[in-house]
PDB file of C-alpha atoms and ligand atoms in Angstrom:
ATOM      1  CA  MET A   1     -71.706  16.984  20.132  1.00 90.00           C
ATOM      2  CA  PRO A   2     -72.093  18.311  23.699  1.00 94.00           C
ATOM      3  CA  LEU A   3     -68.967  18.199  25.843  1.00 97.00           C
ATOM      4  CA  GLU A   4     -70.542  15.810  28.348  1.00 97.00           C
ATOM      5  CA  ASN A   5     -70.924  13.188  25.594  1.00 98.00           C
ATOM      6  CA  ARG A   6     -67.254  13.458  24.702  1.00 98.00           C
ATOM      7  CA  TYR A   7     -65.491  12.779  27.994  1.00 98.00           C
ATOM      8  CA  ASP A   8     -64.168   9.372  26.871  1.00 98.00           C
ATOM      9  CA  GLU A   9     -62.849  10.802  23.609  1.00 98.00           C
ATOM     10  CA  ILE A  10     -61.206  13.701  25.465  1.00 98.00           C
ATOM     11  CA  ALA A  11     -59.588  11.386  28.018  1.00 98.00           C
ATOM     12  CA  ASP A  12     -58.253   9.158  25.208  1.00 98.00           C
ATOM     13  CA  ALA A  13     -56.774  12.156  23.398  1.00 98.00           C
ATOM     14  CA  LEU A  14     -55.085  13.476  26.530  1.00 98.00           C
ATOM     15  CA  ALA A  15     -53.671  10.025  27.293  1.00 98.00           C
ATOM     16  CA  GLY A  16     -52.500   9.728  23.656  1.00 97.00           C
ATOM     17  CA  PRO A  17     -51.327  12.824  21.773  1.00 97.00           C
ATOM     18  CA  GLY A  18     -51.867  14.976  24.866  1.00 98.00           C
ATOM     19  CA  PHE A  19     -54.074  17.586  23.206  1.00 98.00           C
ATOM     20  CA  ILE A  20     -57.493  17.882  21.560  1.00 98.00           C
ATOM     21  CA  VAL A  21     -59.451  20.462  19.549  1.00 98.00           C
ATOM     22  CA  ILE A  22     -63.186  20.371  20.293  1.00 98.00           C
ATOM     23  CA  ASP A  23     -65.710  22.243  18.167  1.00 98.00           C
ATOM     24  CA  GLY A  24     -69.338  22.671  19.162  1.00 96.00           C
ATOM     25  CA  GLY A  25     -68.876  21.389  22.722  1.00 98.00           C
ATOM     26  CA  PHE A  26     -71.006  24.146  24.212  1.00 98.00           C
ATOM     27  CA  PRO A  27     -74.511  25.332  23.278  1.00 97.00           C
ATOM     28  CA  GLU A  28     -74.433  28.334  20.953  1.00 97.00           C
ATOM     29  CA  SER A  29     -76.432  30.334  23.494  1.00 98.00           C
ATOM     30  CA  LEU A  30     -73.674  29.843  26.081  1.00 98.00           C
ATOM     31  CA  THR A  31     -70.925  30.772  23.636  1.00 98.00           C
ATOM     32  CA  GLN A  32     -72.877  33.898  22.677  1.00 98.00           C
ATOM     33  CA  GLY A  33     -73.408  34.702  26.370  1.00 98.00           C
ATOM     34  CA  LEU A  34     -69.636  34.538  26.904  1.00 98.00           C
ATOM     35  CA  VAL A  35     -69.006  36.728  23.847  1.00 98.00           C
ATOM     36  CA  ASP A  36     -71.433  39.273  25.364  1.00 98.00           C
ATOM     37  CA  SER A  37     -69.663  38.988  28.742  1.00 97.00           C
ATOM     38  CA  ILE A  38     -66.227  39.725  27.370  1.00 98.00           C
ATOM     39  CA  ASN A  39     -67.571  42.556  25.215  1.00 97.00           C
ATOM     40  CA  ASP A  40     -69.311  44.066  28.263  1.00 96.00           C
ATOM     41  CA  ARG A  41     -65.994  43.991  30.134  1.00 94.00           C
ATOM     42  CA  ALA A  42     -63.939  45.512  27.351  1.00 91.00           C
ATOM     43  CA  ASN A  43     -62.818  48.429  29.512  1.00 92.00           C
ATOM     44  CA  GLN A  44     -62.238  46.365  32.666  1.00 94.00           C
ATOM     45  CA  LEU A  45     -59.582  44.133  31.128  1.00 95.00           C
ATOM     46  CA  GLN A  46     -56.049  44.868  32.296  1.00 94.00           C
ATOM     47  CA  ARG A  47     -52.745  44.282  30.563  1.00 91.00           C
ATOM     48  CA  ALA A  48     -51.453  40.860  31.525  1.00 87.00           C
ATOM     49  CA  GLY A  49     -47.989  40.403  32.954  1.00 84.00           C
ATOM     50  CA  ILE A  50     -45.449  37.628  33.101  1.00 82.00           C
ATOM     51  CA  GLY A  51     -43.675  36.117  36.091  1.00 80.00           C
ATOM     52  CA  ARG A  52     -44.979  35.547  39.591  1.00 75.00           C
ATOM     53  CA  GLU A  53     -45.563  37.881  42.503  1.00 70.00           C
ATOM     54  CA  GLY A  54     -42.261  39.726  43.105  1.00 73.00           C
ATOM     55  CA  ASP A  55     -41.074  39.756  39.512  1.00 74.00           C
ATOM     56  CA  TYR A  56     -44.470  40.222  37.834  1.00 80.00           C
ATOM     57  CA  GLN A  57     -44.229  42.708  34.993  1.00 83.00           C
ATOM     58  CA  VAL A  58     -45.992  43.767  31.819  1.00 85.00           C
ATOM     59  CA  ASN A  59     -43.764  43.098  28.821  1.00 84.00           C
ATOM     60  CA  ASP A  60     -45.128  43.923  25.368  1.00 81.00           C
ATOM     61  CA  ALA A  61     -42.312  42.044  23.689  1.00 83.00           C
ATOM     62  CA  VAL A  62     -43.511  38.764  25.251  1.00 89.00           C
ATOM     63  CA  ARG A  63     -47.232  39.063  25.773  1.00 92.00           C
ATOM     64  CA  GLY A  64     -49.773  41.606  24.544  1.00 93.00           C
ATOM     65  CA  ASP A  65     -53.131  40.502  25.895  1.00 95.00           C
ATOM     66  CA  ALA A  66     -55.422  42.209  28.389  1.00 96.00           C
ATOM     67  CA  ILE A  67     -57.222  39.970  30.872  1.00 96.00           C
ATOM     68  CA  GLN A  68     -59.807  39.665  33.596  1.00 96.00           C
ATOM     69  CA  TRP A  69     -60.083  36.623  35.874  1.00 97.00           C
ATOM     70  CA  LEU A  70     -63.429  34.815  35.781  1.00 97.00           C
ATOM     71  CA  GLU A  71     -65.641  34.826  38.848  1.00 92.00           C
ATOM     72  CA  PRO A  72     -69.087  33.259  38.950  1.00 88.00           C
ATOM     73  CA  GLY A  73     -71.465  36.154  38.361  1.00 88.00           C
ATOM     74  CA  ASP A  74     -73.308  36.509  35.108  1.00 92.00           C
ATOM     75  CA  TRP A  75     -75.100  33.354  34.015  1.00 97.00           C
ATOM     76  CA  ALA A  76     -72.781  32.533  31.105  1.00 98.00           C
ATOM     77  CA  VAL A  77     -69.635  32.666  33.244  1.00 98.00           C
ATOM     78  CA  THR A  78     -71.284  30.578  35.970  1.00 97.00           C
ATOM     79  CA  GLU A  79     -72.467  28.048  33.391  1.00 97.00           C
ATOM     80  CA  PHE A  80     -69.031  27.850  31.754  1.00 98.00           C
ATOM     81  CA  LEU A  81     -67.243  27.351  35.087  1.00 98.00           C
ATOM     82  CA  SER A  82     -69.746  24.658  36.013  1.00 97.00           C
ATOM     83  CA  ALA A  83     -69.177  22.831  32.689  1.00 98.00           C
ATOM     84  CA  MET A  84     -65.411  22.986  33.218  1.00 98.00           C
ATOM     85  CA  ASP A  85     -65.819  21.632  36.726  1.00 98.00           C
ATOM     86  CA  LYS A  86     -67.812  18.667  35.382  1.00 98.00           C
ATOM     87  CA  LEU A  87     -65.057  18.092  32.838  1.00 98.00           C
ATOM     88  CA  ARG A  88     -62.528  18.218  35.691  1.00 98.00           C
ATOM     89  CA  SER A  89     -64.278  15.410  37.623  1.00 97.00           C
ATOM     90  CA  ALA A  90     -64.834  13.373  34.451  1.00 98.00           C
ATOM     91  CA  LEU A  91     -61.120  13.535  33.596  1.00 98.00           C
ATOM     92  CA  ASN A  92     -60.110  12.701  37.157  1.00 97.00           C
ATOM     93  CA  GLU A  93     -62.286   9.576  37.009  1.00 97.00           C
ATOM     94  CA  ARG A  94     -60.774   8.483  33.714  1.00 97.00           C
ATOM     95  CA  LEU A  95     -57.134   9.544  33.981  1.00 97.00           C
ATOM     96  CA  PHE A  96     -56.346   9.938  37.696  1.00 87.00           C
ATOM     97  CA  LEU A  97     -54.855  13.339  36.991  1.00 91.00           C
ATOM     98  CA  GLY A  98     -55.792  14.657  40.417  1.00 94.00           C
ATOM     99  CA  LEU A  99     -57.087  17.926  38.959  1.00 96.00           C
ATOM    100  CA  PHE A 100     -58.000  20.014  41.962  1.00 95.00           C
ATOM    101  CA  ASP A 101     -59.401  23.267  40.639  1.00 95.00           C
ATOM    102  CA  TYR A 102     -59.795  25.457  37.564  1.00 97.00           C
ATOM    103  CA  GLU A 103     -58.723  29.077  37.143  1.00 96.00           C
ATOM    104  CA  ALA A 104     -59.481  31.058  34.002  1.00 97.00           C
ATOM    105  CA  HIS A 105     -59.393  34.555  32.595  1.00 97.00           C
ATOM    106  CA  PHE A 106     -60.942  36.394  29.694  1.00 98.00           C
ATOM    107  CA  ALA A 107     -58.202  37.498  27.317  1.00 98.00           C
ATOM    108  CA  SER A 108     -58.277  40.021  24.533  1.00 98.00           C
ATOM    109  CA  TYR A 109     -55.446  40.561  22.054  1.00 97.00           C
ATOM    110  CA  ALA A 110     -55.591  43.837  20.165  1.00 96.00           C
ATOM    111  CA  PRO A 111     -54.703  43.590  16.468  1.00 97.00           C
ATOM    112  CA  GLY A 112     -50.967  42.964  16.081  1.00 97.00           C
ATOM    113  CA  SER A 113     -50.412  41.644  19.603  1.00 96.00           C
ATOM    114  CA  TYR A 114     -49.231  38.128  20.359  1.00 97.00           C
ATOM    115  CA  TYR A 115     -47.885  35.840  23.071  1.00 97.00           C
ATOM    116  CA  LYS A 116     -44.376  34.524  22.364  1.00 96.00           C
ATOM    117  CA  LYS A 117     -43.536  30.839  22.705  1.00 97.00           C
ATOM    118  CA  HIS A 118     -43.870  29.844  26.365  1.00 96.00           C
ATOM    119  CA  ARG A 119     -44.804  27.026  28.719  1.00 95.00           C
ATOM    120  CA  ASP A 120     -47.767  27.181  31.084  1.00 95.00           C
ATOM    121  CA  ALA A 121     -46.062  24.805  33.544  1.00 92.00           C
ATOM    122  CA  PHE A 122     -42.733  23.204  34.245  1.00 82.00           C
ATOM    123  CA  ARG A 123     -42.337  19.476  34.689  1.00 79.00           C
ATOM    124  CA  GLY A 124     -42.424  18.265  38.262  1.00 76.00           C
ATOM    125  CA  LYS A 125     -43.578  21.633  39.638  1.00 78.00           C
ATOM    126  CA  PRO A 126     -46.974  21.764  41.341  1.00 77.00           C
ATOM    127  CA  GLY A 127     -49.604  23.906  39.696  1.00 92.00           C
ATOM    128  CA  ARG A 128     -50.977  23.904  36.197  1.00 95.00           C
ATOM    129  CA  LYS A 129     -51.567  20.455  34.723  1.00 96.00           C
ATOM    130  CA  LEU A 130     -54.055  20.905  31.884  1.00 98.00           C
ATOM    131  CA  SER A 131     -54.433  24.087  29.820  1.00 98.00           C
ATOM    132  CA  SER A 132     -57.645  25.135  28.091  1.00 98.00           C
ATOM    133  CA  VAL A 133     -58.492  27.872  25.637  1.00 98.00           C
ATOM    134  CA  PHE A 134     -62.039  28.673  24.512  1.00 98.00           C
ATOM    135  CA  TYR A 135     -62.355  31.115  21.622  1.00 98.00           C
ATOM    136  CA  LEU A 136     -64.913  33.925  21.441  1.00 98.00           C
ATOM    137  CA  ASN A 137     -64.512  35.347  17.927  1.00 98.00           C
ATOM    138  CA  PRO A 138     -67.775  35.309  15.960  1.00 98.00           C
ATOM    139  CA  GLY A 139     -67.230  35.275  12.203  1.00 97.00           C
ATOM    140  CA  TRP A 140     -63.455  34.841  12.532  1.00 98.00           C
ATOM    141  CA  ASP A 141     -61.716  35.370   9.199  1.00 97.00           C
ATOM    142  CA  LEU A 142     -59.223  32.531   8.717  1.00 96.00           C
ATOM    143  CA  SER A 143     -56.870  34.843   6.849  1.00 97.00           C
ATOM    144  CA  ALA A 144     -56.572  37.108   9.930  1.00 97.00           C
ATOM    145  CA  GLY A 145     -53.876  34.958  11.600  1.00 98.00           C
ATOM    146  CA  GLY A 146     -53.920  34.703  15.394  1.00 98.00           C
ATOM    147  CA  GLU A 147     -53.386  30.949  15.447  1.00 98.00           C
ATOM    148  CA  LEU A 148     -52.329  29.050  18.521  1.00 98.00           C
ATOM    149  CA  VAL A 149     -49.219  27.026  17.642  1.00 98.00           C
ATOM    150  CA  LEU A 150     -48.338  23.949  19.699  1.00 98.00           C
ATOM    151  CA  TYR A 151     -44.747  22.684  19.667  1.00 98.00           C
ATOM    152  CA  ASP A 152     -43.191  19.406  20.703  1.00 98.00           C
ATOM    153  CA  GLU A 153     -41.828  19.149  24.190  1.00 96.00           C
ATOM    154  CA  ALA A 154     -38.401  20.456  23.199  1.00 96.00           C
ATOM    155  CA  GLY A 155     -40.090  23.503  21.679  1.00 96.00           C
ATOM    156  CA  GLU A 156     -38.538  22.897  18.264  1.00 96.00           C
ATOM    157  CA  GLN A 157     -41.022  21.070  16.066  1.00 98.00           C
ATOM    158  CA  GLU A 158     -44.347  22.691  15.243  1.00 98.00           C
ATOM    159  CA  LEU A 159     -47.148  20.158  15.848  1.00 98.00           C
ATOM    160  CA  ILE A 160     -50.335  21.995  14.977  1.00 98.00           C
ATOM    161  CA  ARG A 161     -51.699  25.477  14.210  1.00 98.00           C
ATOM    162  CA  ILE A 162     -55.196  26.172  15.455  1.00 98.00           C
ATOM    163  CA  ALA A 163     -57.343  29.115  14.332  1.00 98.00           C
ATOM    164  CA  PRO A 164     -59.238  30.900  17.148  1.00 98.00           C
ATOM    165  CA  GLU A 165     -62.681  30.106  15.758  1.00 98.00           C
ATOM    166  CA  CYS A 166     -65.721  30.880  17.846  1.00 98.00           C
ATOM    167  CA  GLY A 167     -66.923  28.021  20.054  1.00 98.00           C
ATOM    168  CA  ARG A 168     -63.682  26.051  19.715  1.00 98.00           C
ATOM    169  CA  LEU A 169     -62.146  24.574  22.870  1.00 98.00           C
ATOM    170  CA  ILE A 170     -58.518  23.438  23.029  1.00 98.00           C
ATOM    171  CA  LEU A 171     -57.145  21.251  25.795  1.00 98.00           C
ATOM    172  CA  PHE A 172     -53.487  20.304  26.156  1.00 98.00           C
ATOM    173  CA  LEU A 173     -51.211  18.972  28.883  1.00 97.00           C
ATOM    174  CA  SER A 174     -49.547  22.072  30.307  1.00 96.00           C
ATOM    175  CA  GLU A 175     -46.095  20.552  30.859  1.00 95.00           C
ATOM    176  CA  ASP A 176     -45.813  18.889  27.463  1.00 96.00           C
ATOM    177  CA  PHE A 177     -46.468  21.629  24.922  1.00 97.00           C
ATOM    178  CA  PRO A 178     -44.624  24.914  24.579  1.00 97.00           C
ATOM    179  CA  HIS A 179     -46.961  27.122  22.529  1.00 98.00           C
ATOM    180  CA  GLU A 180     -47.425  30.607  21.153  1.00 98.00           C
ATOM    181  CA  VAL A 181     -50.136  32.952  19.936  1.00 98.00           C
ATOM    182  CA  LEU A 182     -49.401  34.466  16.529  1.00 98.00           C
ATOM    183  CA  PRO A 183     -50.359  38.087  15.875  1.00 97.00           C
ATOM    184  CA  ALA A 184     -53.754  38.638  14.282  1.00 96.00           C
ATOM    185  CA  ARG A 185     -55.109  41.375  12.091  1.00 97.00           C
ATOM    186  CA  ALA A 186     -58.312  41.472  14.140  1.00 97.00           C
ATOM    187  CA  GLN A 187     -59.214  41.635  17.819  1.00 97.00           C
ATOM    188  CA  ARG A 188     -58.787  38.092  19.197  1.00 98.00           C
ATOM    189  CA  GLN A 189     -60.784  37.072  22.259  1.00 98.00           C
ATOM    190  CA  SER A 190     -60.816  33.963  24.421  1.00 98.00           C
ATOM    191  CA  ILE A 191     -61.035  32.402  27.833  1.00 98.00           C
ATOM    192  CA  ALA A 192     -57.699  30.849  28.818  1.00 98.00           C
ATOM    193  CA  GLY A 193     -57.878  28.492  31.794  1.00 98.00           C
ATOM    194  CA  TRP A 194     -55.892  25.939  33.743  1.00 98.00           C
ATOM    195  CA  PHE A 195     -56.825  22.867  35.726  1.00 98.00           C
ATOM    196  CA  ARG A 196     -54.406  22.669  38.615  1.00 96.00           C
ATOM    197  CA  ILE A 197     -53.126  19.986  40.901  1.00 94.00           C
ATOM    198  CA  GLN A 198     -52.778  20.798  44.550  1.00 88.00           C
ATOM    199  CA  ALA A 199     -49.503  22.448  45.490  1.00 71.00           C
TER     200      ALA A 199
HETATM  201  C1  OGA B 201     -52.058  31.654  27.467  1.00 64.66           C
HETATM  202  C2  OGA B 201     -52.093  31.098  26.088  1.00 64.66           C
HETATM  203  C3  OGA B 201     -53.318  30.631  24.055  1.00 64.66           C
HETATM  204  C4  OGA B 201     -54.382  31.197  23.165  1.00 64.66           C
HETATM  205  O1  OGA B 201     -52.886  32.529  27.775  1.00 64.66           O
HETATM  206  O2  OGA B 201     -51.196  31.200  28.265  1.00 64.66           O
HETATM  207  O3  OGA B 201     -51.177  30.400  25.748  1.00 64.66           O
HETATM  208  O4  OGA B 201     -54.646  30.581  22.121  1.00 64.66           O
HETATM  209  N1  OGA B 201     -53.157  31.338  25.281  1.00 64.66           N
HETATM  210  O5  OGA B 201     -54.934  32.245  23.468  1.00 64.66           O
HETATM  211 MN1   MN B 202     -50.072  29.626  27.456  1.00 64.66          MN
END
């Protein structure tokens, strides 16, 4: 079912468990367009770092992906950003989250790379409020690994393991779920994004 017909369901899930897995929310042509976009950029992606400004550093032991921030440009990226902006307003109307903008990057994990358990936001700090991941892996083999694992707020109990299947969108409250990306045997591609509140 298209994303725009699922706003109520999404809002209910975020108000309840705090996360949702959405399959088939985008037209296949758009998903394919995004797969083409990330493939076209394969040699423009740059190794992602951790930390902010002054202490930003690449650290293979924590995070192994290569990224490029999304800018409106090719039609698929523009279309995706526009759909996420509609979702932003729809969630603001339903949940009063005060989501102000959306930032997102393409991410590619080479086989064997991972992202250790981390938080996208810290409680009470301005910034990231709602995390999203949209997977771009046509024909993903479920035995290849690469799952996203969400943990309870304390970071102890595993809540769910989600395979990075093509066309799947995950949303979760950034402050509530420490999470990690398990290593995969295959190249694992996605768009990771964050709806932010105003600082
Ligand atoms: C991230 C992240 C999850 C995923 O980029 O911060 O947690 O499934 N990504 O790729
Ligand atoms: Mn994360």
